[in-house]
Tab-separated table of C-alpha atoms and ligand atoms in Angstrom:
chain	number	residue	atom	x	y	z
N	1	MET	CA	-157.190	-20.872	-126.110
N	2	ILE	CA	-156.173	-20.158	-122.291
N	3	PRO	CA	-157.392	-16.034	-121.210
N	4	MET	CA	-155.321	-13.993	-121.396
N	5	PRO	CA	-154.655	-12.595	-117.722
N	6	ALA	CA	-156.466	-9.422	-117.096
N	7	ARG	CA	-154.870	-6.625	-116.617
N	8	ILE	CA	-157.089	-5.699	-112.715
N	9	ILE	CA	-156.028	-2.133	-111.330
N	10	ALA	CA	-156.683	-0.524	-108.276
N	11	VAL	CA	-157.339	2.790	-108.025
N	12	CYS	CA	-155.794	4.139	-104.892
N	13	ASN	CA	-155.336	7.199	-102.301
N	14	GLN	CA	-156.992	6.558	-98.670
N	15	LYS	CA	-157.621	10.559	-98.854
N	16	GLY	CA	-161.812	11.461	-100.183
N	17	GLY	CA	-161.905	13.775	-103.423
N	18	VAL	CA	-158.460	13.192	-104.756
N	19	GLY	CA	-160.120	12.392	-108.073
N	20	LYS	CA	-160.368	8.073	-107.853
N	21	THR	CA	-164.376	7.881	-109.389
N	22	THR	CA	-163.390	10.301	-111.690
N	23	LEU	CA	-160.943	8.662	-112.688
N	24	VAL	CA	-162.227	5.146	-112.886
N	25	THR	CA	-165.445	6.792	-114.959
N	26	GLY	CA	-163.182	8.779	-117.209
N	27	LEU	CA	-160.673	5.583	-117.606
N	28	ALA	CA	-164.052	2.993	-118.684
N	29	GLU	CA	-165.291	6.048	-121.136
N	30	VAL	CA	-162.365	6.263	-122.830
N	31	TYR	CA	-161.121	2.499	-122.709
N	32	THR	CA	-164.435	1.213	-124.165
N	33	GLN	CA	-165.603	4.183	-126.446
N	34	MET	CA	-162.200	5.232	-128.173
N	35	MET	CA	-160.128	2.220	-127.217
N	36	GLY	CA	-162.527	-0.803	-127.972
N	37	LYS	CA	-162.133	-2.618	-125.220
N	38	LYS	CA	-163.855	-4.359	-122.756
N	39	VAL	CA	-163.903	-3.336	-118.789
N	40	LEU	CA	-165.162	-4.213	-115.375
N	41	VAL	CA	-165.707	-1.481	-112.819
N	42	ILE	CA	-165.911	-2.747	-109.557
N	43	ASP	CA	-167.032	-0.156	-106.920
N	44	ALA	CA	-165.928	-1.041	-103.976
N	45	ASP	CA	-166.521	1.871	-101.890
N	46	PRO	CA	-169.773	2.325	-99.968
N	47	GLN	CA	-170.196	5.959	-100.899
N	48	TYR	CA	-171.091	4.270	-104.200
N	49	ASN	CA	-170.234	6.895	-106.159
N	50	THR	CA	-169.323	5.264	-108.904
N	51	THR	CA	-172.413	3.283	-109.380
N	52	SER	CA	-174.245	6.902	-109.388
N	53	ALA	CA	-172.025	7.836	-112.029
N	54	LEU	CA	-172.413	4.814	-114.450
N	55	GLY	CA	-176.183	5.483	-114.104
N	56	LEU	CA	-177.718	3.102	-111.469
N	57	SER	CA	-179.429	3.740	-108.455
N	58	GLY	CA	-180.689	1.081	-105.413
N	59	PRO	CA	-179.174	-1.870	-107.201
N	60	GLU	CA	-180.568	-5.298	-105.886
N	61	PHE	CA	-176.867	-7.277	-105.813
N	62	THR	CA	-174.102	-5.707	-105.289
N	63	LEU	CA	-169.972	-6.391	-104.486
N	64	ASN	CA	-171.583	-6.353	-100.669
N	65	ASP	CA	-173.289	-9.419	-101.629
N	66	VAL	CA	-170.741	-10.738	-103.203
N	67	LEU	CA	-168.289	-10.896	-100.100
N	68	TYR	CA	-170.678	-11.739	-98.151
N	69	GLY	CA	-170.113	-15.115	-99.446
N	70	ASP	CA	-172.551	-18.134	-99.111
N	71	GLU	CA	-175.244	-17.545	-95.884
N	72	SER	CA	-176.283	-21.172	-95.990
N	73	ASN	CA	-172.466	-22.649	-96.584
N	74	ASN	CA	-170.844	-20.576	-93.538
N	75	GLN	CA	-170.126	-17.310	-95.659
N	76	LYS	CA	-168.051	-19.473	-98.067
N	77	ILE	CA	-167.310	-17.467	-100.558
N	78	PHE	CA	-166.992	-19.623	-104.367
N	79	PRO	CA	-164.230	-18.654	-106.677
N	80	GLY	CA	-165.980	-16.625	-110.291
N	81	VAL	CA	-169.296	-16.148	-107.823
N	82	ALA	CA	-168.443	-11.900	-108.635
N	83	ALA	CA	-169.622	-13.308	-112.474
N	84	ASP	CA	-173.152	-13.277	-110.873
N	85	ALA	CA	-173.110	-9.737	-109.755
N	86	VAL	CA	-172.119	-7.920	-113.367
N	87	LEU	CA	-175.028	-5.355	-114.318
N	88	GLU	CA	-174.980	-3.796	-117.228
N	89	VAL	CA	-174.389	0.433	-116.897
N	90	GLY	CA	-176.623	2.853	-117.944
N	91	GLU	CA	-177.723	3.961	-121.603
N	92	ASP	CA	-175.546	6.970	-121.586
N	93	TRP	CA	-172.901	4.665	-120.893
N	94	GLN	CA	-173.453	1.974	-123.393
N	95	SER	CA	-170.874	2.146	-126.742
N	96	PRO	CA	-171.982	2.489	-130.141
N	97	ASN	CA	-169.028	0.256	-131.035
N	98	HIS	CA	-170.149	-3.303	-129.097
N	99	SER	CA	-167.231	-3.060	-126.663
N	100	GLU	CA	-168.522	-3.420	-123.272
N	101	LEU	CA	-168.918	-2.565	-120.330
N	102	GLY	CA	-170.198	-4.122	-116.732
N	103	LEU	CA	-170.102	-2.938	-113.299
N	104	ILE	CA	-170.093	-4.582	-110.107
N	105	ALA	CA	-171.799	-1.750	-107.956
N	106	SER	CA	-171.697	-1.085	-104.064
N	107	GLU	CA	-174.179	-0.304	-101.593
N	108	ARG	CA	-174.084	1.293	-98.236
N	109	ASN	CA	-173.972	-1.786	-96.519
N	110	LEU	CA	-170.614	-2.481	-98.540
N	111	ALA	CA	-168.945	-0.570	-95.585
N	112	SER	CA	-169.527	-3.347	-92.604
N	113	ARG	CA	-167.387	-5.477	-95.047
N	114	GLU	CA	-164.630	-3.708	-93.565
N	115	ARG	CA	-164.883	-5.617	-90.590
N	116	ASP	CA	-165.530	-8.821	-91.327
N	117	SER	CA	-163.343	-11.135	-89.529
N	118	MET	CA	-164.787	-14.552	-91.879
N	119	MET	CA	-162.644	-17.282	-93.437
N	120	ALA	CA	-160.053	-15.695	-96.391
N	121	ARG	CA	-161.308	-11.974	-95.820
N	122	GLU	CA	-158.304	-10.145	-97.292
N	123	HIS	CA	-158.416	-12.620	-100.388
N	124	ARG	CA	-162.407	-12.974	-100.836
N	125	LEU	CA	-162.293	-10.375	-104.073
N	126	ARG	CA	-159.812	-12.364	-105.722
N	127	ILE	CA	-161.560	-15.754	-105.151
N	128	ALA	CA	-164.756	-13.505	-106.512
N	129	LEU	CA	-163.520	-13.073	-109.791
N	130	LYS	CA	-161.010	-16.073	-110.565
N	131	GLY	CA	-162.147	-16.788	-113.269
N	132	VAL	CA	-164.266	-13.610	-114.188
N	133	ALA	CA	-161.688	-10.907	-114.689
N	134	GLU	CA	-159.979	-12.949	-117.301
N	135	GLU	CA	-163.328	-12.226	-119.462
N	136	TYR	CA	-162.622	-8.411	-119.363
N	137	ASP	CA	-159.795	-6.391	-121.204
N	138	ILE	CA	-158.879	-4.427	-118.100
N	139	VAL	CA	-160.937	-4.315	-114.524
N	140	LEU	CA	-160.729	-0.959	-112.659
N	141	ILE	CA	-161.505	-1.367	-108.800
N	142	ASP	CA	-162.812	1.980	-107.419
N	143	CYS	CA	-161.026	2.082	-103.972
N	144	PRO	CA	-162.471	3.597	-100.888
N	145	PRO	CA	-161.348	6.478	-99.431
N	146	SER	CA	-159.618	4.359	-96.645
N	147	LEU	CA	-156.629	1.721	-95.967
N	148	GLY	CA	-159.131	-0.506	-94.435
N	149	LEU	CA	-160.545	-4.280	-95.217
N	150	LEU	CA	-161.788	-3.172	-98.401
N	151	THR	CA	-159.104	-1.004	-100.341
N	152	VAL	CA	-156.301	-4.567	-99.296
N	153	ASN	CA	-159.577	-6.751	-100.786
N	154	ALA	CA	-158.576	-4.377	-103.990
N	155	LEU	CA	-155.159	-4.645	-103.604
N	156	THR	CA	-154.810	-8.593	-103.352
N	157	ALA	CA	-157.148	-9.096	-106.345
N	158	ALA	CA	-154.939	-6.522	-108.239
N	159	THR	CA	-152.528	-6.984	-110.690
N	160	HIS	CA	-151.381	-2.903	-110.379
N	161	ALA	CA	-152.364	0.017	-108.583
N	162	LEU	CA	-153.054	3.050	-109.774
N	163	LEU	CA	-152.313	6.201	-107.473
N	164	VAL	CA	-154.529	9.398	-107.740
N	165	SER	CA	-153.502	12.421	-105.982
N	166	GLU	CA	-154.374	16.038	-105.561
N	167	PRO	CA	-150.960	18.910	-105.659
N	168	ARG	CA	-151.689	19.447	-101.960
N	169	VAL	CA	-150.538	18.411	-98.745
N	170	ALA	CA	-152.901	15.804	-97.871
N	171	SER	CA	-153.214	13.945	-100.550
N	172	VAL	CA	-149.499	13.877	-100.886
N	173	GLU	CA	-149.447	12.859	-97.382
N	174	GLY	CA	-152.068	9.860	-97.912
N	175	LEU	CA	-149.630	8.870	-101.607
N	176	ALA	CA	-146.724	7.898	-98.623
N	177	GLU	CA	-148.848	5.362	-96.729
N	178	ILE	CA	-150.943	3.559	-99.357
N	179	VAL	CA	-147.218	3.068	-100.726
N	180	THR	CA	-146.038	1.357	-97.224
N	181	THR	CA	-149.916	-0.535	-97.771
N	182	ILE	CA	-149.260	-1.855	-101.278
N	183	ALA	CA	-145.357	-2.833	-99.413
N	184	GLU	CA	-147.312	-4.314	-96.921
N	185	VAL	CA	-149.868	-6.256	-99.534
N	186	GLN	CA	-146.967	-7.743	-101.633
N	187	GLU	CA	-145.263	-9.057	-98.404
N	188	ASN	CA	-147.648	-11.500	-97.251
N	189	LEU	CA	-150.920	-11.177	-99.274
N	190	ASN	CA	-149.864	-10.885	-103.470
N	191	GLU	CA	-146.427	-10.777	-105.016
N	192	ASP	CA	-147.684	-9.807	-108.466
N	193	ILE	CA	-148.844	-6.393	-107.834
N	194	ASP	CA	-146.905	-3.741	-109.074
N	195	ILE	CA	-147.704	0.503	-108.658
N	196	VAL	CA	-148.353	1.533	-112.648
N	197	GLY	CA	-148.088	5.023	-112.297
N	198	VAL	CA	-149.589	8.191	-110.212
N	199	VAL	CA	-151.740	10.513	-111.491
N	200	VAL	CA	-151.804	13.990	-110.617
N	201	ASN	CA	-155.348	15.790	-110.316
N	202	LYS	CA	-156.769	18.843	-110.589
N	203	VAL	CA	-153.756	21.434	-111.147
N	204	ARG	CA	-154.273	24.792	-111.809
N	205	LYS	CA	-151.574	26.560	-113.986
N	206	GLY	CA	-148.956	29.273	-112.231
N	207	ARG	CA	-150.029	28.502	-108.674
N	208	LYS	CA	-146.822	28.412	-106.392
N	209	ASP	CA	-148.187	25.864	-103.708
N	210	GLN	CA	-148.891	23.365	-105.927
N	211	ASP	CA	-146.185	23.521	-107.557
N	212	VAL	CA	-144.349	22.344	-104.741
N	213	TRP	CA	-146.251	19.145	-104.590
N	214	ILE	CA	-145.823	18.440	-107.677
N	215	GLU	CA	-142.189	18.345	-107.460
N	216	LYS	CA	-142.787	16.875	-104.772
N	217	ILE	CA	-144.239	13.786	-105.973
N	218	ARG	CA	-142.155	13.664	-109.313
N	219	THR	CA	-139.201	12.991	-106.549
N	220	ASP	CA	-140.869	10.604	-104.869
N	221	PHE	CA	-141.853	8.603	-107.715
N	222	GLY	CA	-139.642	9.970	-110.939
N	223	GLU	CA	-140.999	8.108	-114.078
N	224	LEU	CA	-143.904	6.294	-112.433
N	225	VAL	CA	-145.733	9.852	-112.391
N	226	LEU	CA	-148.267	9.499	-115.688
N	227	ASP	CA	-148.523	12.124	-118.254
N	228	PRO	CA	-150.819	14.457	-118.990
N	229	LEU	CA	-151.326	15.884	-115.066
N	230	LEU	CA	-155.505	16.336	-115.535
N	231	PRO	CA	-156.171	20.140	-114.817
N	232	ASP	CA	-158.941	21.133	-112.773
N	233	ARG	CA	-162.476	21.764	-114.839
N	234	GLU	CA	-165.677	21.468	-113.175
N	235	LEU	CA	-166.626	19.726	-116.181
N	236	PHE	CA	-165.784	16.688	-114.075
N	237	ALA	CA	-167.375	17.331	-111.262
N	238	LYS	CA	-170.797	18.234	-113.345
N	239	ALA	CA	-170.566	15.188	-115.728
N	240	GLN	CA	-170.635	13.063	-112.263
N	241	ALA	CA	-173.269	15.157	-111.303
N	242	ALA	CA	-175.360	14.037	-113.840
N	243	ALA	CA	-174.298	10.616	-114.405
N	244	LYS	CA	-172.810	11.019	-117.606
N	245	PRO	CA	-170.335	10.080	-120.080
N	246	LEU	CA	-167.489	13.127	-120.569
N	247	LYS	CA	-168.587	12.774	-124.071
N	248	SER	CA	-171.998	14.198	-123.921
N	249	PHE	CA	-170.865	17.565	-123.280
N	250	GLY	CA	-169.233	18.735	-126.750
N	251	SER	CA	-165.848	20.365	-126.901
N	252	GLU	CA	-164.232	20.919	-123.559
N	253	ALA	CA	-165.582	17.623	-123.181
N	254	LYS	CA	-162.727	16.492	-126.195
N	255	VAL	CA	-159.895	17.947	-124.723
N	256	LEU	CA	-160.328	16.128	-121.190
N	257	ARG	CA	-161.307	13.155	-123.573
N	258	ALA	CA	-158.250	13.016	-125.445
N	259	ASP	CA	-156.229	13.569	-121.511
N	260	LEU	CA	-157.912	10.527	-120.666
N	261	GLU	CA	-157.223	8.490	-123.689
N	262	GLN	CA	-153.349	9.607	-122.738
N	263	LEU	CA	-152.886	8.231	-119.596
N	264	ALA	CA	-155.095	5.516	-120.571
N	265	ARG	CA	-152.812	4.319	-123.204
N	266	ALA	CA	-150.083	4.912	-120.894
N	267	ILE	CA	-151.385	2.766	-118.155
N	268	TRP	CA	-152.325	-0.103	-120.811
N	269	LYS	CA	-148.579	-0.047	-121.733
N	270	GLY	CA	-147.556	-0.069	-118.335
N	271	SER	CA	-149.299	-2.916	-117.648
N	272	GLU	CA	-148.185	-4.990	-120.355
N	273	ALA	CA	-147.370	-8.776	-118.735
R	301	ADP	N1	-159.807	17.338	-112.413
R	301	ADP	C1	-160.578	17.962	-111.688
R	301	ADP	N2	-161.288	19.000	-112.032
R	301	ADP	C2	-162.173	19.720	-111.190
R	301	ADP	N3	-162.566	18.760	-110.741
R	301	ADP	C3	-162.786	17.277	-110.329
R	301	ADP	C4	-161.819	16.950	-110.928
R	301	ADP	N4	-162.028	15.089	-110.332
R	301	ADP	C5	-162.177	15.373	-109.277
R	301	ADP	N5	-163.635	16.363	-109.181
R	301	ADP	C6	-164.476	16.506	-107.862
R	301	ADP	O1	-164.313	16.715	-107.315
R	301	ADP	C7	-165.265	15.354	-106.295
R	301	ADP	C8	-164.291	14.625	-105.996
R	301	ADP	O2	-163.466	13.651	-107.345
R	301	ADP	P1	-163.948	12.096	-107.044
R	301	ADP	O3	-163.771	11.400	-108.341
R	301	ADP	O4	-165.323	12.259	-106.713
R	301	ADP	O5	-162.923	12.242	-105.502
R	301	ADP	P2	-162.495	10.529	-105.090
R	301	ADP	O6	-163.222	9.688	-105.884
R	301	ADP	O7	-161.244	10.536	-104.965
R	301	ADP	O8	-163.081	10.432	-103.466
R	301	ADP	C9	-166.347	15.175	-107.298
R	301	ADP	O9	-166.762	16.634	-107.403
R	301	ADP	C10	-165.137	15.361	-108.496
R	301	ADP	O10	-166.921	15.637	-109.155
R	302	MG	MG1	-164.703	8.169	-105.197
């Protein structure tokens, strides 16, 4: 049987704090626990929030090692080498229905990879994932808050980009910049990449200042704006800080999980081959 090419989704916005990590962990939760999918999460942010949120601390082998390549062989990057870096997530995240969640972790030193000048530097994640992504239904890459080499590696490896924004000026301006970067990647590195959608996060009801920015995002992105908009809820921060899935937090979490499931289904449908 020929393996199906996986959906590889780079979750991005070069502004920090907009909700990339929240979305990656939230989607990983609903894909594995509510939709029975096999998921690989790649933490490409040197701040390693996703690694921590999924219950790992101080992992020995990380994306940094993967991208650095083979030290004894001129830093060559071997196709499929990412398979060696897939770690099991914390116990709270392992799902009862046997679908799987794997993590390629991050660490502080990953920041050094932004300055790499070795061969194939934009393609190293894509090469490392060869034959590995196909083992999963969906791969979610949490991008760092910059448009440097790590984000470019993510976009070059990805089949789709998922944009995240808050309804506020800095974050919406960030969207325009990332769209330009995606267009450049499309032209030079990965002609197959598409934008699968825009998630608007941290929305508060009845905030006129936010409405202006939501309207602006809708004007710019039309049908790419995914439903529902995600509400501003303390519980997201609480779950992330506790390194637990939303499921652990009772009835309030149910509503948020339902929101995330709707987004997950829209992303699944939008990324069909
Ligand atoms: N919808 C939300 N409501 C409340 N807090 C949120 C929401 N989304 C994210 N947060 C919190 O805001 C902070 C930044 O979010 P995070 O997902 O880490 O952003 P990024 O990865 O883009 O830097 C975190 O503390 C997170 O828990
Ligand atoms: Mg983050």
